[in-house]
Every structure is written in structure tokens, then in C-alpha cells.
Coordinates of C-alpha atoms in Angstrom, one line a residue:
X1 CA 87.4 82.4 113.0
X2 CA 88.9 81.0 116.3
X3 CA 91.9 83.2 116.3
X4 CA 92.5 81.9 112.8
X5 CA 92.8 82.9 111.7
X6 CA 109.1 92.0 104.2
X7 CA 114.5 92.7 104.2
X8 CA 113.9 90.6 101.1
X9 CA 114.4 86.8 100.9
X10 CA 117.7 86.0 99.2
X11 CA 117.5 85.0 95.5
X12 CA 119.4 81.9 96.2
X13 CA 118.6 80.4 99.6
X14 CA 121.8 79.1 101.2
X15 CA 121.5 76.4 103.8
X16 CA 122.5 77.7 107.3
X17 CA 124.4 75.6 109.7
X18 CA 121.7 75.8 112.3
X19 CA 119.2 73.1 113.5
X20 CA 116.7 74.7 111.2
X21 CA 118.9 74.3 108.1
X22 CA 116.2 72.4 106.2
X23 CA 113.9 75.5 106.4
X24 CA 115.7 77.0 103.4
X25 CA 115.3 74.0 101.2
X26 CA 119.1 73.5 100.9
X27 CA 121.0 73.8 97.7
X28 CA 118.1 72.5 95.7
X29 CA 115.7 75.3 96.7
X30 CA 115.6 76.5 93.1
X31 CA 112.5 78.5 92.1
X32 CA 111.1 78.1 95.5
X33 CA 113.8 80.3 96.9
X34 CA 113.9 82.9 94.2
X35 CA 110.3 83.5 93.2
X36 CA 111.4 86.7 91.6
X37 CA 108.0 87.7 90.4
X38 CA 106.5 87.5 93.9
X39 CA 109.3 89.5 95.4
X40 CA 108.8 92.2 92.8
X41 CA 105.1 92.4 93.5
X42 CA 105.0 92.1 97.2
X43 CA 108.5 91.9 98.7
X44 CA 110.1 94.4 101.0
X45 CA 112.1 97.3 99.6
X46 CA 115.1 98.6 101.4
X47 CA 114.9 102.2 102.6
X48 CA 115.8 104.6 99.8
X49 CA 119.2 106.1 100.3
X50 CA 120.0 109.8 99.6
X51 CA 121.7 108.8 96.3
X52 CA 118.7 106.8 95.2
X53 CA 116.4 109.6 96.3
X54 CA 118.1 112.1 94.1
X55 CA 118.6 109.9 91.1
X56 CA 115.4 110.2 89.3
X57 CA 114.7 108.6 85.9
X58 CA 116.0 110.7 83.0
X59 CA 113.4 112.4 80.9
X60 CA 111.9 109.9 78.4
X61 CA 114.0 109.4 75.3
X62 CA 112.4 109.4 71.9
X63 CA 112.5 105.6 71.8
X64 CA 110.8 105.3 75.2
X65 CA 108.2 107.9 74.4
X66 CA 107.2 106.1 71.2
X67 CA 106.4 103.0 73.1
X68 CA 103.1 104.7 74.1
X69 CA 100.4 105.3 71.6
X70 CA 100.7 108.5 69.6
X71 CA 98.6 111.5 70.7
X72 CA 95.3 112.0 68.8
X73 CA 94.6 114.8 66.5
X74 CA 94.4 118.2 68.2
X75 CA 91.1 118.6 70.1
X76 CA 89.3 121.7 71.0
X77 CA 91.0 123.6 73.8
X78 CA 89.9 122.6 77.3
X79 CA 89.4 125.3 79.8
X80 CA 92.1 125.3 82.5
X81 CA 91.1 123.7 85.8
X82 CA 91.3 125.9 88.9
X83 CA 94.0 125.2 91.5
X84 CA 92.8 122.7 94.1
X85 CA 91.4 124.2 97.3
X86 CA 92.9 123.5 100.7
X87 CA 92.3 120.0 102.1
X88 CA 89.0 119.3 103.8
X89 CA 89.3 117.5 107.2
X90 CA 88.4 113.8 107.1
X91 CA 84.7 113.3 107.9
X92 CA 83.6 116.8 106.9
X93 CA 80.3 116.7 105.0
X94 CA 81.9 118.7 102.2
X95 CA 84.8 116.2 101.8
X96 CA 84.5 114.7 98.4
X97 CA 85.9 115.0 94.8
X98 CA 84.9 118.6 94.3
X99 CA 85.9 119.8 97.8
X100 CA 89.2 117.9 97.7
X101 CA 90.3 119.3 94.3
X102 CA 90.2 115.9 92.7
X103 CA 88.7 116.2 89.2
X104 CA 87.9 112.6 88.3
X105 CA 87.9 111.5 84.7
X106 CA 85.0 109.2 84.0
X107 CA 84.8 106.8 81.1
X108 CA 83.8 109.5 78.7
X109 CA 86.6 111.8 79.7
X110 CA 89.6 109.4 79.9
X111 CA 92.7 110.5 78.1
X112 CA 92.2 109.7 74.4
X113 CA 94.3 107.0 72.9
X114 CA 95.3 105.6 76.3
X115 CA 98.1 108.1 76.7
X116 CA 100.1 108.4 79.8
X117 CA 98.3 110.0 82.8
X118 CA 100.1 112.2 85.3
X119 CA 99.3 112.6 89.0
X120 CA 100.8 115.6 90.8
X121 CA 100.6 116.3 94.6
X122 CA 102.2 118.4 97.3
X123 CA 104.2 115.3 98.3
X124 CA 104.6 111.7 97.3
X125 CA 105.6 108.7 99.4
X126 CA 107.2 106.2 97.2
X127 CA 110.2 103.8 97.3
X128 CA 110.6 104.0 101.0
X129 CA 110.4 107.7 101.8
X130 CA 108.4 110.9 101.5
X131 CA 109.4 113.1 98.6
X132 CA 108.5 116.5 97.2
X133 CA 109.0 117.7 93.6
X134 CA 107.9 114.3 92.3
X135 CA 104.9 113.3 90.1
X136 CA 103.5 109.9 89.3
X137 CA 103.4 108.8 85.7
X138 CA 100.8 106.2 84.9
X139 CA 101.4 104.1 81.8
X140 CA 98.6 102.8 79.7
X141 CA 99.0 99.4 81.4
X142 CA 98.3 101.0 84.7
X143 CA 101.9 100.7 86.1
X144 CA 102.8 103.8 88.2
X145 CA 106.3 105.2 88.8
X146 CA 107.6 108.4 90.3
X147 CA 109.4 110.9 88.0
X148 CA 110.5 114.5 88.5
X149 CA 107.4 116.8 88.7
X150 CA 108.7 119.0 85.9
X151 CA 108.0 116.2 83.5
X152 CA 104.3 116.4 84.1
X153 CA 102.9 118.2 81.1
X154 CA 99.8 119.7 82.7
X155 CA 96.5 119.9 80.8
X156 CA 93.9 117.3 80.6
X157 CA 96.3 114.4 81.2
X158 CA 97.4 115.7 84.5
X159 CA 95.4 115.5 87.8
X160 CA 96.5 117.6 90.8
X161 CA 95.9 116.9 94.4
X162 CA 96.5 118.5 97.8
X163 CA 98.2 116.3 100.3
X164 CA 100.2 113.1 99.6
X165 CA 100.0 110.3 97.1
X166 CA 101.4 106.9 97.8
X167 CA 101.1 103.3 96.4
X168 CA 97.7 101.7 97.0
X169 CA 97.5 100.3 100.5
X170 CA 97.2 96.5 100.7
X171 CA 95.6 94.3 103.4
X172 CA 97.4 91.0 102.8
X173 CA 95.0 88.8 104.8
X174 CA 91.3 89.1 104.1
X175 CA 88.4 86.6 103.7
X176 CA 86.1 88.1 101.1
X177 CA 83.2 85.8 102.0
X178 CA 83.1 87.2 105.5
X179 CA 83.3 91.0 104.8
X180 CA 81.9 93.7 102.5
X181 CA 84.7 94.5 100.1
X182 CA 83.0 97.8 99.1
X183 CA 83.3 98.9 102.7
X184 CA 86.9 97.8 102.8
X185 CA 87.8 100.0 99.9
X186 CA 85.8 102.9 101.2
X187 CA 87.9 102.5 104.4
X188 CA 91.1 103.2 102.5
X189 CA 92.3 99.7 101.3
X190 CA 93.1 99.6 97.6
X191 CA 94.0 95.9 97.3
X192 CA 93.5 92.8 99.3
X193 CA 94.8 89.3 99.4
X194 CA 92.0 86.7 99.8
X195 CA 93.6 83.9 101.8
X196 CA 91.0 81.2 101.5
X197 CA 87.5 81.1 100.0
X198 CA 85.2 79.5 97.5
X199 CA 87.3 79.7 94.3
X200 CA 84.5 80.7 91.9
X201 CA 83.1 83.3 94.2
X202 CA 86.5 84.9 94.9
X203 CA 87.3 84.9 91.2
X204 CA 84.0 86.6 90.4
X205 CA 84.8 89.4 93.0
X206 CA 88.3 89.8 91.5
X207 CA 86.8 90.2 88.1
X208 CA 84.3 92.8 89.3
X209 CA 87.1 94.7 91.0
X210 CA 88.9 95.1 87.6
X211 CA 85.8 96.7 86.0
X212 CA 85.8 100.4 85.2
X213 CA 84.4 102.3 88.1
X214 CA 84.3 99.3 90.5
X215 CA 83.8 100.2 94.1
X216 CA 85.8 97.1 95.2
X217 CA 89.5 96.8 96.0
X218 CA 91.7 94.9 93.7
X219 CA 91.7 91.2 94.7
X220 CA 94.6 88.8 94.6
X221 CA 93.5 85.4 95.8
X222 CA 94.7 82.0 96.9
X223 CA 91.7 79.9 96.0
X224 CA 90.7 77.2 98.6
X225 CA 92.5 76.2 101.8
X226 CA 94.5 73.1 101.1
X227 CA 94.0 70.8 104.1
X228 CA 94.4 67.3 105.4
X229 CA 91.1 65.3 105.4
X230 CA 89.0 66.7 108.3
X231 CA 91.6 69.4 109.0
X232 CA 91.2 73.1 109.7
X233 CA 89.1 75.0 108.8
X234 CA 86.6 72.4 107.5
X235 CA 85.6 72.0 111.2
X236 CA 84.7 75.7 111.6
X237 CA 81.2 77.1 111.0
X238 CA 82.6 80.2 109.4
X239 CA 84.2 78.4 106.5
X240 CA 81.7 78.1 103.6
X241 CA 81.4 74.7 101.8
X242 CA 83.8 74.6 98.9
X243 CA 86.3 76.9 100.5
X244 CA 88.7 74.0 101.2
X245 CA 90.2 71.1 99.3
X246 CA 91.4 68.0 101.0
X247 CA 94.7 66.4 99.9
X248 CA 96.4 63.2 101.0
X249 CA 99.2 62.2 98.6
X250 CA 102.0 63.9 96.8
X251 CA 100.0 63.5 93.6
X252 CA 97.0 65.2 95.2
X253 CA 99.3 68.1 96.1
X254 CA 100.3 68.7 92.4
X255 CA 96.7 68.4 91.2
X256 CA 95.4 70.9 93.8
X257 CA 98.0 73.5 92.9
X258 CA 97.2 73.1 89.2
X259 CA 93.5 73.5 89.8
X260 CA 94.0 76.6 91.9
X261 CA 96.3 78.2 89.3
X262 CA 93.9 77.4 86.5
X263 CA 91.2 79.2 88.5
X264 CA 93.3 82.3 88.6
X265 CA 95.0 82.0 92.0
X266 CA 98.4 83.7 92.3
X267 CA 98.9 82.4 95.9
X268 CA 98.5 79.0 97.4
X269 CA 97.2 78.7 101.0
X270 CA 97.8 75.7 103.2
X271 CA 96.8 75.0 106.8
X272 CA 99.0 73.5 109.5
X273 CA 96.8 73.5 112.6
X274 CA 97.9 71.5 115.7
X275 CA 94.3 71.1 116.9
X276 CA 93.3 68.6 114.2
X277 CA 94.6 66.6 111.2
X278 CA 97.6 68.1 109.4
X279 CA 99.3 67.4 106.2
X280 CA 102.3 65.2 106.5
X281 CA 105.6 66.9 105.8
X282 CA 106.2 65.2 102.5
X283 CA 102.8 66.3 101.3
X284 CA 103.2 69.8 102.5
X285 CA 106.7 69.9 100.8
X286 CA 105.1 68.6 97.6
X287 CA 102.5 71.5 97.7
X288 CA 105.4 73.9 98.0
X289 CA 107.4 72.3 95.2
X290 CA 104.4 72.3 92.8
X291 CA 103.6 75.9 93.7
X292 CA 107.2 77.0 93.1
X293 CA 107.3 75.2 89.8
X294 CA 104.4 77.4 88.8
X295 CA 106.1 80.5 90.3
X296 CA 103.4 80.8 93.0
X297 CA 104.2 81.6 96.6
X298 CA 102.9 79.5 99.4
X299 CA 101.1 81.0 102.4
X300 CA 100.8 78.7 105.5
X301 CA 98.3 79.1 108.4
X302 CA 100.6 77.8 111.2
X303 CA 98.9 77.4 114.6
X304 CA 100.2 75.3 117.4
X305 CA 103.4 73.6 118.4
X306 CA 105.7 72.5 115.6
X307 CA 103.6 74.1 112.8
X308 CA 106.0 77.0 112.2
X309 CA 108.9 74.6 111.9
X310 CA 107.0 72.4 109.5
X311 CA 106.1 75.4 107.3
X312 CA 109.7 76.5 107.3
X313 CA 111.1 73.1 106.7
X314 CA 108.7 72.6 103.7
X315 CA 110.0 75.8 102.1
X316 CA 106.9 77.9 102.5
X317 CA 107.2 81.6 101.6
X318 CA 104.8 83.3 103.9
X319 CA 103.1 82.8 107.3
X320 CA 99.5 83.9 107.3
X321 CA 99.9 85.1 110.9
X322 CA 102.6 86.2 113.2
X323 CA 103.0 83.1 115.5
X324 CA 101.2 83.6 118.7
X325 CA 100.8 80.1 120.3
X326 CA 104.4 79.8 121.4
X327 CA 107.6 81.9 121.6
X328 CA 109.7 80.9 118.5
X329 CA 113.2 79.9 119.5
X330 CA 116.0 82.0 118.1
X331 CA 117.4 79.4 115.7
X332 CA 114.0 78.8 114.0
X333 CA 113.3 82.5 114.0
X334 CA 116.6 83.3 112.3
X335 CA 115.8 80.7 109.6
X336 CA 112.3 82.2 109.1
X337 CA 113.8 85.7 108.8
X338 CA 116.2 84.6 106.1
X339 CA 113.5 83.2 103.8
X340 CA 109.9 83.9 104.8
X341 CA 107.6 86.8 105.2
X342 CA 105.1 87.1 108.1
X343 CA 101.7 88.7 107.7
X344 CA 101.1 90.6 110.9
X345 CA 97.4 90.0 112.0
X346 CA 98.3 91.2 115.5
X347 CA 94.9 92.8 116.3
X348 CA 93.0 89.4 116.1
X349 CA 94.2 88.9 119.6
X350 CA 91.9 90.8 121.9
X351 CA 90.7 93.3 119.2
X352 CA 92.1 96.2 121.1
X353 CA 91.5 94.9 124.6
X354 CA 94.5 95.4 126.9
X355 CA 96.8 92.7 128.2
X356 CA 95.9 89.9 125.8
X357 CA 98.6 87.2 126.4
X358 CA 98.5 85.9 122.8
X359 CA 99.0 89.4 121.4
X360 CA 102.0 89.9 123.7
X361 CA 103.6 86.6 122.4
X362 CA 102.9 87.6 118.8
X363 CA 104.4 91.1 119.2
X364 CA 107.5 89.7 120.9
X365 CA 107.9 87.1 118.1
X366 CA 107.5 89.8 115.5
X367 CA 109.8 92.3 117.1
X368 CA 112.6 89.6 117.2
X369 CA 111.8 88.6 113.6
X370 CA 112.1 92.1 112.4
X371 CA 115.3 92.5 114.4
X372 CA 116.7 89.4 112.7
X373 CA 116.1 91.0 109.3
X374 CA 112.7 89.5 108.6
X375 CA 110.0 91.0 106.5
X376 CA 106.5 91.7 107.6
X377 CA 103.4 92.4 105.5
X378 CA 100.4 94.3 106.9
X379 CA 97.4 92.0 107.1
X380 CA 94.4 91.9 109.5
X381 CA 92.6 88.6 108.9
X382 CA 89.6 90.7 108.1
X383 CA 86.4 88.7 108.9
X384 CA 87.9 87.3 112.1
X385 CA 85.9 89.1 114.8
X386 CA 85.3 92.8 115.3
X387 CA 88.0 94.3 113.0
X388 CA 87.5 97.6 111.2
X389 CA 86.6 97.2 107.5
X390 CA 89.4 99.4 106.2
X391 CA 92.7 100.7 107.5
X392 CA 93.1 99.3 111.0
X393 CA 94.7 101.9 113.3
X394 CA 95.2 99.3 116.1
X395 CA 97.1 97.0 113.7
X396 CA 99.4 99.9 112.6
X397 CA 100.2 100.8 116.2
X398 CA 101.0 97.3 117.1
X399 CA 103.4 97.1 114.1
X400 CA 105.0 100.2 115.5
X401 CA 105.3 98.6 118.9
X402 CA 107.1 95.7 117.2
X403 CA 109.7 98.1 115.9
X404 CA 108.5 99.4 112.5
X405 CA 109.0 103.1 111.8
X406 CA 106.2 104.9 109.8
X407 CA 108.3 104.3 106.6
X408 CA 108.5 100.6 107.6
X409 CA 104.7 100.4 108.1
X410 CA 104.1 101.9 104.7
X411 CA 106.6 99.5 103.2
X412 CA 104.6 96.7 104.8
X413 CA 101.4 98.0 103.4
X414 CA 102.4 98.6 99.8
X415 CA 103.7 96.9 96.7
X416 CA 106.8 97.8 94.8
X417 CA 105.1 97.7 91.4
X418 CA 101.8 99.3 92.2
X419 CA 98.9 99.9 89.7
X420 CA 96.8 101.5 92.4
X421 CA 97.3 104.8 94.2
X422 CA 96.2 106.0 97.6
X423 CA 95.7 109.6 98.6
X424 CA 96.0 111.4 102.0
X425 CA 94.1 114.7 101.4
X426 CA 95.6 116.2 104.5
X427 CA 99.1 114.9 103.8
X428 CA 101.2 112.2 105.4
X429 CA 102.2 112.9 109.0
X430 CA 105.4 111.0 109.8
X431 CA 105.3 111.8 113.5
X432 CA 105.1 108.3 115.1
X433 CA 102.4 109.4 117.6
X434 CA 100.1 110.8 114.9
X435 CA 101.0 108.6 112.0
X436 CA 98.4 105.9 112.4
X437 CA 95.5 108.4 112.6
X438 CA 96.7 110.3 109.6
X439 CA 97.0 107.2 107.5
X440 CA 93.5 106.2 108.4
X441 CA 92.2 109.2 106.4
X442 CA 93.5 107.6 103.1
X443 CA 91.3 107.3 100.1
X444 CA 91.7 105.1 97.0
X445 CA 92.4 106.3 93.5
X446 CA 92.5 104.0 90.5
X447 CA 95.7 104.8 88.7
X448 CA 94.6 104.2 85.2
X449 CA 92.7 106.0 82.4
X450 CA 89.5 105.7 84.5
X451 CA 90.7 107.8 87.5
X452 CA 88.0 108.2 90.0
X453 CA 87.7 108.7 93.8
X454 CA 86.1 106.7 96.5

């Protein structure tokens, strides 16, 4: 894929007095600037303060407790499970559910009545920092939230782990048609964003991922690339037929967004590639307006001179890649930092080879973007060359070189309202030198009534 290939955005995007003022959409940005649902699901969270850290939710009130289904009639006593043994080093032949202390609940042993599940570990990374004395409560709808560990009741509804639990790790730039998603999940990634593919095929994968016991990561997808006639990536051999949709007019833009949404897309992907035909700015702006009217964020592949400015001027929400073809000037970078997220994809430049000039430009742009308050999402463009199918240690280290702390990297890799959980059997190591390798040992748990291990 020829080098193809979060501080939160303000709720109300105010027009700056810089040359890039149009990037924010002005006073009429409306839903395009807020997109509250998107920010809740994928936006950055500020580092948790001490006050926030120590203010845990109060024990459930009677009213709150009764929102969950009532417990079933008493069942025969279940023998107590033994304490989990010490963590087994990653890669050990004995590493597995039994060796790790994980006692998975299969479909026949799920908590009856869909009652709340509880996950207890030695530590939990959640809300921006590493905590002890915290359990995870998993509601019947799968939503996970941390609560004081003493609230966990024990018994058959509680699973205990050595090590650290954290929100499911997300790769925000994947092309499912070009990778084995089962291998991606086995490599520690709990959720992916598919940013361009054949809609029916990606929707099928997303449905399979929701099935009980699926070996696939959860899939959030954008549907087809929206492109100008003959534009990128229709001219690339790696792009399967049906993975793009050509649009010409403002009316085409609205129809394309409606079709993608009807097919289950929760993101819209547009390309702006200086090496071929591009959407005219009014059409690109119409795509953004239609998407925002449907509360869908717009992700733009911006490659080449002027494409980042076009994406920002049109009001796009996310860049699919950290810009690498040019050094972004300070005024445009400030405008991007105020209202956009950038997906990292730093390792596509050289794939670990030293001194790649495109990677150097990208890391410099990202470092300045973060310094200006911009938000980054971890994403790899998986399928683009020899990238590891799972957690990419090189990508993590490049994010660190751009200025992210280990907590910042984890924030870039997780969602604020997660329904998946990742597990580090040996625990999270916050030392910057060891952090990436420790994180690469993560395994995926499904945080619902069908808990199972990878």
C-alpha cells in the first residue's frame, strides 16, 4: 500500500484568528465540531488527577442494583476456585488459561440471568493511570467500569487474575482484507478500526467478531474509501474491487454517506492524495457535513502538499496518518491540534529500518502536534508492508519518541467506554525502557458473560 497508506476536541469549535481559521468550520460547525458520541467512544481522556483517582463510585444503591436482572434461585454450591498461580512468562509452553489462573466461563457456565460479572487483578490500568485496590464491574450490556475491589462479591461471578487488566487495546488503522484478523487478536489487539474495504465483507467480519467465542477482534469500520473518479486507491493493486466509491457532486456525497451508514459504518473514510484526482473542496466539505449530520466522524487519508489543509478546512475529524510528505507549518498544525485527531502509523515508514526520512518528518510533525495539545490514536495501517499482526512494539517506541509517556501511549490505544478488556499476565511495567516489550505480552479477554481467553 504505497506508504498509504487524542487533549479532546472542543465541544464547540471556535474559529481561531489564524490563516487556518476555516479548519474549525467557523461558528456553524455544529454537530461536526461536537460529535459527542465519537469523543466518548474514542477520544482522549485527560490524565486522572489524585482527586479523581481517589473518588471511586459509591457502592450501588438499591435503585441502581435493581436495574440489573434479579439473581436466579439458589443453585447448588460451587466449590471454591484455588488462588491463581504466579504469572507464567510470555511464550512459555505452559502459558494458557490454566497456567495463568484464568478460569474461563464458556457458554454453559456463564453467570445465570446475565448478572454483573466481576474481574479482579493485582492492578488495573484505567482512566489514565495504574491503580491497585480496584476491580472491574461488567454490566450485562458488556460495559466495563472500575469500582473499589471490596465491592466484588467473589464466587462464581468473579474472575481473578495475576498481573494487570486494562481496557481492550485498539488498532485504529487496519485493512481487514489484507490481514488475518485472528492473528491480530492473538497478537494482543482487542479491537480494530477497518479504514477502507469491501463493505459487505467487512460487515461480515464485524458480525463474526460479535459472536460468542469468536477469535476475531471487535471491528469498527468505515465502509468503502470515498474518492474522486480515478482517485487513490482505485489505482492500486492492493485495493480489492468494491472497496471504493467514486463521488463527484455534493448530492453524491450525501448518498455515499447514507449508504455507508446503512451498511453499518460508524466512520467515514475519504482520500485526499496529491498523486492523482482529488475531491474538490466543496464535495469534501459536503461529505463531512453529511457525516456529521449522522453523527459519524470523518477520517481522511491526506498525502501530499495541501491535503492536510484541505482536510482541516473541510472540517474532518481524524487524519488516517501522521503527515509525512511535508513539515506542517505551525499555524496549520495549531488548527489541527484544536479540532482533529491523528492516527499515528509511524512504522509504515521503513518498517524499523534506521534513518528513514519520511519517518523523521512524521515523528517531528507528531511531536509538535502533541506539544500543541493535539490528540493521537495508536494505529498501524496493518496490511501495509511487513508490520506485525498484533501489538507493534516499534510503533509504541516511535510514539514515545514523539513525546508520549507510557500512560499517554495507553490512552492512545484504548477507548473511554470499553466493552473489551486486555490482560498483562506479568503486570504492566511503566518504566519507559521496558514498557513496549511488557505491553506486547497482552492477551485479550471478552468482558461479557462469555469470558474467555485468547
